[in-house]
CSV table of C-alpha atoms in Angstrom, one decimal:
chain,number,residue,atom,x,y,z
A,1,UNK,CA,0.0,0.0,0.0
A,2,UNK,CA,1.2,3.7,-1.1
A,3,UNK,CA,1.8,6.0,2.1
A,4,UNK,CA,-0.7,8.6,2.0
A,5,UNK,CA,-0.4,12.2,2.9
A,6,UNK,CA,-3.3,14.6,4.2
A,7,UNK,CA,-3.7,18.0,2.5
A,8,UNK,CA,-5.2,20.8,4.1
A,9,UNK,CA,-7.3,21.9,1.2
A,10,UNK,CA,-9.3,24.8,0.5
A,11,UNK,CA,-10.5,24.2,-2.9
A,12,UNK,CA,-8.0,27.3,-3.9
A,13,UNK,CA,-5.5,27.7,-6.3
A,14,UNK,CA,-2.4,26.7,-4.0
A,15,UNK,CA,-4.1,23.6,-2.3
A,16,UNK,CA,-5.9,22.0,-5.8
A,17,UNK,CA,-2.1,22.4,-7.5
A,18,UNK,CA,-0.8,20.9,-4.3
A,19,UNK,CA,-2.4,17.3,-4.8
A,20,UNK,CA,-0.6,17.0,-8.1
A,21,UNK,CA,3.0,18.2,-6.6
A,22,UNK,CA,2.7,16.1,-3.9
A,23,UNK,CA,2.1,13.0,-6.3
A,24,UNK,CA,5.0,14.0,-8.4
A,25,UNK,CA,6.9,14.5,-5.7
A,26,UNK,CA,6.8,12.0,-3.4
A,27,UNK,CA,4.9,9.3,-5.0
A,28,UNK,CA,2.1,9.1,-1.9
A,29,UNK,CA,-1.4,8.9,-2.2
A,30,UNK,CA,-3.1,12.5,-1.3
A,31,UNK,CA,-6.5,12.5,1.5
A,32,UNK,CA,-7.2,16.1,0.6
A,33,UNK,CA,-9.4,17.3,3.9
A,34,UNK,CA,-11.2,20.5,3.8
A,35,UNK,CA,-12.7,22.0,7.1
A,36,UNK,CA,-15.7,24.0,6.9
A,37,UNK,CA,-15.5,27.2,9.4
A,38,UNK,CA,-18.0,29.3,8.3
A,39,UNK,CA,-16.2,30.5,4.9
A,40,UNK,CA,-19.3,30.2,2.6
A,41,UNK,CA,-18.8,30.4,-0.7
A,42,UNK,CA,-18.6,27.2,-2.9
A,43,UNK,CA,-20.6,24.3,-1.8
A,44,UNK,CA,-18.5,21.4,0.4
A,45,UNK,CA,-19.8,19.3,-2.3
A,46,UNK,CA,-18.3,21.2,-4.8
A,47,UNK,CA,-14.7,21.6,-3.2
A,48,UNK,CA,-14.6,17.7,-2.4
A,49,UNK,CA,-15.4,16.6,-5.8
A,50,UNK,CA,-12.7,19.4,-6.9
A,51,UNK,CA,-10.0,17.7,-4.8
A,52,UNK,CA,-11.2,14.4,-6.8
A,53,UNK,CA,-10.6,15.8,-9.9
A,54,UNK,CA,-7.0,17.0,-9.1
A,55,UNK,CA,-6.0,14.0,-8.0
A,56,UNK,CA,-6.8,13.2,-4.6
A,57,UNK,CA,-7.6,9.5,-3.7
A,58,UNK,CA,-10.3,10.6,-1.1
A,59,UNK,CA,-11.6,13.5,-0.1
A,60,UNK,CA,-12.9,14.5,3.3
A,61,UNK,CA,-15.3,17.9,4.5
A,62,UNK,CA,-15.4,18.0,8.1
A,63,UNK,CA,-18.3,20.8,9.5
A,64,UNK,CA,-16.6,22.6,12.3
A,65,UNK,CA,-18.6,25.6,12.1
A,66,UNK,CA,-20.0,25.2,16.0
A,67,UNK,CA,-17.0,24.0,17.3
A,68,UNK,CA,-15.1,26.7,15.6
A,69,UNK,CA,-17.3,29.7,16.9
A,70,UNK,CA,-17.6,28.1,20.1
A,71,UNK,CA,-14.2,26.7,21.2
A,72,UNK,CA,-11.8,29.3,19.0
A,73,UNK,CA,-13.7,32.6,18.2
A,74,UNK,CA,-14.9,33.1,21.3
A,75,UNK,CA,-12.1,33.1,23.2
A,76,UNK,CA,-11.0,35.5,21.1
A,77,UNK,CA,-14.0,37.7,21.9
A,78,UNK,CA,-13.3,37.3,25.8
A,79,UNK,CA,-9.6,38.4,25.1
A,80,UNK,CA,-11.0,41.0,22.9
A,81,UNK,CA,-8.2,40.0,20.5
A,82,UNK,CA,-6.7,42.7,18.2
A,83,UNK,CA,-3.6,42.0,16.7
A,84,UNK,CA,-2.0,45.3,16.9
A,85,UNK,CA,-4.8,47.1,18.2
A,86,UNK,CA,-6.5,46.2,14.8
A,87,UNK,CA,-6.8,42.7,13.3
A,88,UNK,CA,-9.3,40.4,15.3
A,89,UNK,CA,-7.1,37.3,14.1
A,90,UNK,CA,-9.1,36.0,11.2
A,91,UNK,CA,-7.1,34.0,9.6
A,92,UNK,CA,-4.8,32.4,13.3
A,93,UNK,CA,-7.7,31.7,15.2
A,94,UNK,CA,-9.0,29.3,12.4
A,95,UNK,CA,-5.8,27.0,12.3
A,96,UNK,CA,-5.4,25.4,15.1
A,97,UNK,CA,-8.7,23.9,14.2
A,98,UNK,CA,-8.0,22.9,11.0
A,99,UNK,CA,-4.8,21.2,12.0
A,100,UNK,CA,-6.6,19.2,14.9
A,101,UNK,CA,-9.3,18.0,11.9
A,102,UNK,CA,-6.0,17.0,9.8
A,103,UNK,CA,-4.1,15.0,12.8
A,104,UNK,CA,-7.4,13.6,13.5
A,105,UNK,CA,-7.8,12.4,9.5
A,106,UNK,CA,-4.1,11.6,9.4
A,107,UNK,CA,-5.1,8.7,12.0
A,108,UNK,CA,-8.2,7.8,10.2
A,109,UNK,CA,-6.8,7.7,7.0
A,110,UNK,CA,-3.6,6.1,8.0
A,111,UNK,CA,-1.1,8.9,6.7
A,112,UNK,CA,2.0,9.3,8.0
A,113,UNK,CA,2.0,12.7,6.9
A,114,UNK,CA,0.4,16.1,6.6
A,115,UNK,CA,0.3,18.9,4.1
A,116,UNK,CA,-0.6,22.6,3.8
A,117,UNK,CA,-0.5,24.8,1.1
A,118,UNK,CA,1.5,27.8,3.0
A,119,UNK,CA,4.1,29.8,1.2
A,120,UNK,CA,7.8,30.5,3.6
A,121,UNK,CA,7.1,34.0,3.5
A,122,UNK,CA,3.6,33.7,5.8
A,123,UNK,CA,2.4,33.1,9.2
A,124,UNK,CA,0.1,30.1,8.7
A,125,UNK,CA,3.3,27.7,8.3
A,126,UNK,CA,3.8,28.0,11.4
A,127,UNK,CA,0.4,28.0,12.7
A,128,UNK,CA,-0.2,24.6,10.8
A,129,UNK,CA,3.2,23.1,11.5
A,130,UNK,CA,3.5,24.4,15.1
A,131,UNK,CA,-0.1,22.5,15.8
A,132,UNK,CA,0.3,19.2,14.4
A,133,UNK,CA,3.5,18.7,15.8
A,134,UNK,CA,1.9,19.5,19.0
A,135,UNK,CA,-1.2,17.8,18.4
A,136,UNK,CA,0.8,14.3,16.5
A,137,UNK,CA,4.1,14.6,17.4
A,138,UNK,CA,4.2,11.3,15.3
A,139,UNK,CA,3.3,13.1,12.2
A,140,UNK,CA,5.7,14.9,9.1
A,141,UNK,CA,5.1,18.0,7.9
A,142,UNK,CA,5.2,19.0,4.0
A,143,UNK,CA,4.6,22.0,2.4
A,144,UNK,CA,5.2,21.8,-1.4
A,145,UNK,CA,4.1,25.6,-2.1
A,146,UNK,CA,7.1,26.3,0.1
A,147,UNK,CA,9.5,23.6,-0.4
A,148,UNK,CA,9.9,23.8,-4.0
A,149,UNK,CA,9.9,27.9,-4.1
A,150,UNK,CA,6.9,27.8,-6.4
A,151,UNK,CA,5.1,31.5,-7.3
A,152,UNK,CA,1.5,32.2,-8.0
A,153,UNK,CA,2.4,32.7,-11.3
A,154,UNK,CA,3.3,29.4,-11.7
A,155,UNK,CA,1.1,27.4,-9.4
A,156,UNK,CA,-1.5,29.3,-12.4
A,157,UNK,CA,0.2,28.2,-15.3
A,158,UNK,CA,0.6,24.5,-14.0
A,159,UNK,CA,-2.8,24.8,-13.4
A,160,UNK,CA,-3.9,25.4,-16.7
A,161,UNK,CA,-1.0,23.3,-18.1
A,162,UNK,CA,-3.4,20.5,-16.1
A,163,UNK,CA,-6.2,21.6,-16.9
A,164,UNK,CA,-7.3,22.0,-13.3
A,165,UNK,CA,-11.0,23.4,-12.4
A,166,UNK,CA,-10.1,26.0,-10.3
A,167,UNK,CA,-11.9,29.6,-11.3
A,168,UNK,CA,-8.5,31.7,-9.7
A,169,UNK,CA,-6.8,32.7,-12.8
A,170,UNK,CA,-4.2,36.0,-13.6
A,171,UNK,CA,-7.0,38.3,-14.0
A,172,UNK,CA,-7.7,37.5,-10.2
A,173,UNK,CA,-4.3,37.3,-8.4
A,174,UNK,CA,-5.8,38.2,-4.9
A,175,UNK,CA,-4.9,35.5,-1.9
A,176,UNK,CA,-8.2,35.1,0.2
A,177,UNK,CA,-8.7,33.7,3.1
A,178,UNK,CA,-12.1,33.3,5.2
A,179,UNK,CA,-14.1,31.9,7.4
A,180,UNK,CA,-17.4,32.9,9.8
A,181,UNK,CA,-14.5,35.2,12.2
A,182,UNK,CA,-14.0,37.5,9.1
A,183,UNK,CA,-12.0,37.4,5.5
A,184,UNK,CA,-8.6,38.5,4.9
A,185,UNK,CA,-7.2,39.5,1.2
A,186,UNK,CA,-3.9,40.2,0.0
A,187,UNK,CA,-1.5,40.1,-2.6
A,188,UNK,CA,-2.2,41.7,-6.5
A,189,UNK,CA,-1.9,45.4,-6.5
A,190,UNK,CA,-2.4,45.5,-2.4
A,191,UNK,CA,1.1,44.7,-2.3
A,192,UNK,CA,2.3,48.5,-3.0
A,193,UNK,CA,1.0,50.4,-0.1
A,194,UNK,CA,0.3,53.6,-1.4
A,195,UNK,CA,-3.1,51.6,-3.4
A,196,UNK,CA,-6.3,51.7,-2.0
A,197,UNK,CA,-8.3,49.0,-1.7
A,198,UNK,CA,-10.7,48.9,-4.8
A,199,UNK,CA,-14.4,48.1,-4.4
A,200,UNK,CA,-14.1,44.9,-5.7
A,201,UNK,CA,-12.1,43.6,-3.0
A,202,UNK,CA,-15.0,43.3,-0.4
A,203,UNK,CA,-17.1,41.3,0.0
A,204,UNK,CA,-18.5,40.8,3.6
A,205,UNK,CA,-19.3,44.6,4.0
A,206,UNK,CA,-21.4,46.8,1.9
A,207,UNK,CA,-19.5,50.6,1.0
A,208,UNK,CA,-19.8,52.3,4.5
A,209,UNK,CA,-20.0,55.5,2.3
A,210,UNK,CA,-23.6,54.6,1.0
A,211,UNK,CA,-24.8,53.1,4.5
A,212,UNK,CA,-28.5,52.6,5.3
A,213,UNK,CA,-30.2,54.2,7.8
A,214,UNK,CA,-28.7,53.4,11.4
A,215,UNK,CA,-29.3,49.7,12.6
A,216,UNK,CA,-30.0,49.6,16.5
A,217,UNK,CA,-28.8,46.0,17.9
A,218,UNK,CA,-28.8,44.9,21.5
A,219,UNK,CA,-26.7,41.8,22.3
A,220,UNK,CA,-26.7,40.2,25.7
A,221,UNK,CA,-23.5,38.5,27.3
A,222,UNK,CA,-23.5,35.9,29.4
A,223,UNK,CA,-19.5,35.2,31.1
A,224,UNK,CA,-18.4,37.3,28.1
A,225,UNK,CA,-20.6,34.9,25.1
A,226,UNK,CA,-23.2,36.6,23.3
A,227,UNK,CA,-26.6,34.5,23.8
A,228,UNK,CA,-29.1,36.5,22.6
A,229,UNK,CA,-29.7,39.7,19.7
A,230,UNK,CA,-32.3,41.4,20.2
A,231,UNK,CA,-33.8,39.3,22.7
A,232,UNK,CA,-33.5,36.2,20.8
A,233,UNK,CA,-31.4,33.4,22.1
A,234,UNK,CA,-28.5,32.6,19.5
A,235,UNK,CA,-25.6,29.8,19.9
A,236,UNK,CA,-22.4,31.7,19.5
A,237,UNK,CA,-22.4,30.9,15.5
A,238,UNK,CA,-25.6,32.4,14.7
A,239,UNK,CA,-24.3,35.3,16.7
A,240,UNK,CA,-21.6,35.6,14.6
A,241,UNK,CA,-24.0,34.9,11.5
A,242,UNK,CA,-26.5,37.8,12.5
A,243,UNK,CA,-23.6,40.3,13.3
A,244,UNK,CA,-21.7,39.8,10.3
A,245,UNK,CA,-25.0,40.4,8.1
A,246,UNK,CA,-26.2,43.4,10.6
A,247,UNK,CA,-22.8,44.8,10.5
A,248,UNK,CA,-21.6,44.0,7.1
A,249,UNK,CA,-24.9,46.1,5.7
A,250,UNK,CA,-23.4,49.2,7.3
A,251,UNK,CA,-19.9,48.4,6.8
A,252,UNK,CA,-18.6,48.1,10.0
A,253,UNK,CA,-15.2,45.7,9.8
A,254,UNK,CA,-13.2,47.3,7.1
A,255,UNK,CA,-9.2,47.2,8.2
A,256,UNK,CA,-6.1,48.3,6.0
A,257,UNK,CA,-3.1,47.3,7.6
A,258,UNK,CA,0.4,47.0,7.5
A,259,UNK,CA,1.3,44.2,9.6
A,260,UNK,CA,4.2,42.8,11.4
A,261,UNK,CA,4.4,38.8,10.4
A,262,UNK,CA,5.7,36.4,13.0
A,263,UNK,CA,8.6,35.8,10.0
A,264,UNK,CA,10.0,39.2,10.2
A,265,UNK,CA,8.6,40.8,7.2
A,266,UNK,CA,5.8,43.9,7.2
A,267,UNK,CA,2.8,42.9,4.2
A,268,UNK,CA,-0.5,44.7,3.7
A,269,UNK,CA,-3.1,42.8,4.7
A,270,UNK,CA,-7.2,44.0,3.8
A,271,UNK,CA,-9.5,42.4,6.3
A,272,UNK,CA,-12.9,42.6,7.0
A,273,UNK,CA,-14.6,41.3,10.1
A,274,UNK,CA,-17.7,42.8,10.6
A,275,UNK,CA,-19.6,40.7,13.3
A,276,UNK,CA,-16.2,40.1,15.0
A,277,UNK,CA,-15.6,44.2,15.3
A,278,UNK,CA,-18.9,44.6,16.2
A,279,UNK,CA,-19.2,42.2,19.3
A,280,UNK,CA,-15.6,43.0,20.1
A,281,UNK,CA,-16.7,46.4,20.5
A,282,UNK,CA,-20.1,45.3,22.9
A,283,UNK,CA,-17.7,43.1,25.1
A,284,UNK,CA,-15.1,45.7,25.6
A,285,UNK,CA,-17.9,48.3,26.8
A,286,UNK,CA,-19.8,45.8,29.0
A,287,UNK,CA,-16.0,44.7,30.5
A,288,UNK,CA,-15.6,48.5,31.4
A,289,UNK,CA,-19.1,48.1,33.7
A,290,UNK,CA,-18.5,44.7,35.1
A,291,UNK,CA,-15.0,44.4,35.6
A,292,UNK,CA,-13.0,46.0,38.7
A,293,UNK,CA,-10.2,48.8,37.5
A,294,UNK,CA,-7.2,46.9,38.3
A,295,UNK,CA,-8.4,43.5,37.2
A,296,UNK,CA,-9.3,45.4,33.6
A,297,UNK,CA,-5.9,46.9,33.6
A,298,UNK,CA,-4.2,43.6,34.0
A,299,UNK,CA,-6.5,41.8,31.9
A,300,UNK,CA,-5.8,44.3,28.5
A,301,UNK,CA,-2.0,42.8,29.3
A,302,UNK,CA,-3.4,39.4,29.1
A,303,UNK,CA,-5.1,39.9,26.3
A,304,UNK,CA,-2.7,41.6,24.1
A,305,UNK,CA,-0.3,38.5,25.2
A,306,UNK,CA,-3.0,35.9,24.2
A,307,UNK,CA,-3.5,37.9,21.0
A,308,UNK,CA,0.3,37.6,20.5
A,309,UNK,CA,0.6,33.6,21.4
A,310,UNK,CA,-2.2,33.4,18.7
A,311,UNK,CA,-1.3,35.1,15.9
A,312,UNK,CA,2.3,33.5,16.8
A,313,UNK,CA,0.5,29.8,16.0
A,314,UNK,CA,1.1,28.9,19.9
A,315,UNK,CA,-2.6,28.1,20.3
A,316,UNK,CA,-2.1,24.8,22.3
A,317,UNK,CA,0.7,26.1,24.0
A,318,UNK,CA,0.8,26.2,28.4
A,319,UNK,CA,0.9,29.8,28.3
A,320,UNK,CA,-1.8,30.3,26.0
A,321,UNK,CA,-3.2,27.6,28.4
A,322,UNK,CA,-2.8,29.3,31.6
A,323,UNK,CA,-3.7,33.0,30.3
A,324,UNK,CA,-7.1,31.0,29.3
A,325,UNK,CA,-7.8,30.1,32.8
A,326,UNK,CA,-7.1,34.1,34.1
A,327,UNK,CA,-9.2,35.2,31.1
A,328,UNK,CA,-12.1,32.6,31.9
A,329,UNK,CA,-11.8,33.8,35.2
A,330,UNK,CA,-12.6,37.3,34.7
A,331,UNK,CA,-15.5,36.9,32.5
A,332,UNK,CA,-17.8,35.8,35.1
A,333,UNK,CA,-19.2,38.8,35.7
A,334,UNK,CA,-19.3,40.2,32.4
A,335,UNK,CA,-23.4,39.7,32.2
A,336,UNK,CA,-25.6,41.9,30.6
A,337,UNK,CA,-27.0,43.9,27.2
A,338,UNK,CA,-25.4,46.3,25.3
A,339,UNK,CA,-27.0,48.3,23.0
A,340,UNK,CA,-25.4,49.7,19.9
A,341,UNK,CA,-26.1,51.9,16.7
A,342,UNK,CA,-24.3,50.6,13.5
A,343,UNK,CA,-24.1,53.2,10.8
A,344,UNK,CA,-21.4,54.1,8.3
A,345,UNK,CA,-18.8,52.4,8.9
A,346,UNK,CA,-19.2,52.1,12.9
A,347,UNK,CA,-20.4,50.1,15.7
A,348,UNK,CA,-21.1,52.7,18.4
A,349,UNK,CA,-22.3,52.1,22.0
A,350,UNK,CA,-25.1,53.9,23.4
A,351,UNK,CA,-26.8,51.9,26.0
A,352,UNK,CA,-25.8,49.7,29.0
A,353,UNK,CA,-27.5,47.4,31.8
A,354,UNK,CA,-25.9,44.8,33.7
A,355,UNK,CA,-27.4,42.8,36.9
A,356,UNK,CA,-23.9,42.6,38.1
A,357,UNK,CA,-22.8,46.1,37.1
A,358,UNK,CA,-20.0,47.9,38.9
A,359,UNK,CA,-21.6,51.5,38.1
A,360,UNK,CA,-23.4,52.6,41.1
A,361,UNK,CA,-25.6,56.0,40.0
A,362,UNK,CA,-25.6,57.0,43.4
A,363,UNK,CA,-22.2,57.4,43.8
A,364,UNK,CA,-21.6,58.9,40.2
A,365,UNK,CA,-24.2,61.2,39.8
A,366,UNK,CA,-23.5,65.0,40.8
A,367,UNK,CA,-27.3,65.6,41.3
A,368,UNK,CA,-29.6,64.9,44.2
A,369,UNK,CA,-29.1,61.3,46.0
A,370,UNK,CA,-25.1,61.8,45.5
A,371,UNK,CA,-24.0,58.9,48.1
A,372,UNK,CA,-20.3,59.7,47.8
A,373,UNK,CA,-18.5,61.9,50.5
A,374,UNK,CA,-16.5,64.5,48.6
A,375,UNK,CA,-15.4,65.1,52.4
A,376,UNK,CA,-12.7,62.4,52.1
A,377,UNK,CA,-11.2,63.9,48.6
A,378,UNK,CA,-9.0,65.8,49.9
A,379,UNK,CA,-7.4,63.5,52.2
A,380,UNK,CA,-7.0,60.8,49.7
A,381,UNK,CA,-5.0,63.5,47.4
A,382,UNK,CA,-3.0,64.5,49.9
A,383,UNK,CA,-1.8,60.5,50.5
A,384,UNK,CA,-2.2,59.7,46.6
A,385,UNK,CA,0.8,62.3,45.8
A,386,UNK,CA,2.5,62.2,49.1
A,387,UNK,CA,5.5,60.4,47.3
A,388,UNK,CA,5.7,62.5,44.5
A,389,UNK,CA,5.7,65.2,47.0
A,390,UNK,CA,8.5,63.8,49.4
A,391,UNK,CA,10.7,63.5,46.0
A,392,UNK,CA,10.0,66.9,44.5
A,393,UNK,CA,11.0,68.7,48.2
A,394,UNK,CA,14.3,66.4,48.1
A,395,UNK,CA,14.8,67.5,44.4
A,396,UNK,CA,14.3,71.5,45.6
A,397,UNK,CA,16.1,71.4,48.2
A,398,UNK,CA,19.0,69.9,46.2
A,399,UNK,CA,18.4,72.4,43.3
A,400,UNK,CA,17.0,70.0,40.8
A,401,UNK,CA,13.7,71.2,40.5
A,402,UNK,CA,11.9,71.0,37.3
A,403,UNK,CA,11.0,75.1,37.1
């Protein structure tokens, strides 16, 4: 019997040209897997017989679509994860489900090895690579795109050589990637900076210059998960589903950025993520009523590590692990609704009520029924800048004053 290799496959150019390299290459059998996480477009169906028709021996869809929003994308949402401050990790919070689908096929299929279709010059080789070796430490990694230094120019010719059915072609030279979480494009004219993004590069969000009138949403949290919009219970994909539609409509979710890879190269990356901005934004504002001040302050240093771990493919790693637990922990009181206006381009709070609610009107309002004793202000400035104060009479008195 031939030894058989699993492919991560997408039904994309990079992944259907892969099956055929592989073959040639190594002279194994190819299980191309797809996973589906929400990224729409083509039919399952359609991808799997694809794979068949490049090559592959068997072809396998597994639907992760709950598991994904449930068990990936919502932890996310509880770290509010923004890769530098901006990109709600589309693309990293997607892989280390895919690779435990693939180390889980690998044993079903009986392949000794698994492949992706990742360039060297990305961060999803590492994602991949860093997972299943975690995940099957048993298991070889290939990853023909990379290993043989081959360019989208001429994954497309050998495609056409081949006479491949894939619909990407030279007139289309954008890389997409996508899923439920959001969609991320790059490559094609992106690739110089100073080019803005042309219309025909979106496709989750509607032009945020020709909004709709304003779209008034409430979402409730429950421990930080969104269980109901609008007063109707959702599981955490339909929440997704319904923000992503709501939100897309007014474009809300549109990011250009400039991004620092894990490989140590900057590349422009479009993304758009509208549900994911939008309940991002809800969470953060119902954090700032539920959770205590210093708790929040360490908890935005958690998160931007977690965010970091992530994007850096360390997803089953102990840190990643144990920030999980602090992260879980903190989300207990994070109950309530928050309601929001989406319109042009912008998911903006304007309501908030929480049974376990940190605000107290009573001590924050300045009208009648104020229950907090201004008496003791002065006292507590007077012992909040003592220190300063000791210091800045030492520094007088030495002649180091700062006027």
């Amino acid at each position: 019997m031939k030894d058989r290799v699993v492919l991560a496959y997408s039904g994309g150019l990079d992944t259907s040209v892969a099956i055929g390299w592989i073959g040639e290459a190594t002279g194994a059998e190819v299980v191309a897997m797809a996973v589906d996480v929400g990224q729409g477009g083509e039919d399952l169906e359609t991808i799997r017989q694809r794979a068949l028709d490049c090559g592959a021996v068997e072809a396998y869809v597994a639907d992760a679509r709950d598991e994904f929003a449930s068990e990936y994308c919502m932890p996310a949402l509880q770290a509010n994860a923004l890769y530098m401050d901006a990109y709600p990790l589309v693309s990293a919070v997607s892989r280390p489900v895919i690779s435990k689908h693939l180390v889980k096929a690998a044993k079903q299929f009986g392949a000794t090895t698994v492949a992706h279709g990742c360039t060297g010059k990305g961060n999803d080789q590492v994602r991949f690579e860093v997972a299943i070796q975690t995940l099957g430490p048993d298991l070889k990694c290939i990853a023909p795109v990379r290993d043989l230094a081959l360019t989208r120019e001429k994954a497309i010719d050998y495609a056409e050589k081949n006479n491949l059915p894939i619909a990407t072609t030279k007139k289309n030279p954008f890389s997409i990637d996508q899923n439920v979480w959001g969609r991320a494009i790059e490559t094609g004219f992106l690739e110089d900076i100073w080019n803005g993004p042309t219309k025909d590069v979106y496709d989750y969000t509607d032009d945020p210059t020709f909004a709709p009138a304003p779209d008034t949403v409430t979402i409730t949290f429950k421990e930080g998960i969104p269980v109901a919009i609008d007063g109707q219970d959702v599981t955490p994909l339909q929440a997704i589903q319904i923000m992503n539609q709501r939100a897309g409509a007014q474009g809300v979710g549109r990011i250009d950025l400039v991004e620092d890879r894990l490989v140590g190269i900057k590349s422009r990356e479009i993304y758009e993520a509208p549900g994911a901005m939008a309940l991002i934004a809800a969470h953060k504002e119902l954090e700032n009523v539920t959770i205590e001040r210093e708790q929040a302050r360490f908890k935005k240093i958690v998160g931007q590590r977690w965010t970091e771990l992530v994007y850096d493919g360390q997803w089953f790693s102990p840190l990643k692990k144990s920030l999980d637990a602090f992260i879980a922990d903190t989300q207990k009181m994070v109950n309530g609704e928050i309601r929001m206006d989406l319109t042009g381009g912008r998911a903006v709070v304007t309501g908030r009520r929480s049974d376990t609610s940190l605000y107290d009107f009573n001590l924050a309002t300045y009208d009648e029924g104020d229950s907090f004793d201004q008496s003791q202000a002065k006292g507590f400035i007077e012992l909040f800048g003592m220190s300063s104060k000791v210091a800045s009479t030492r520094d007088q008195r030495l002649g180091k004053s700062d006027i």
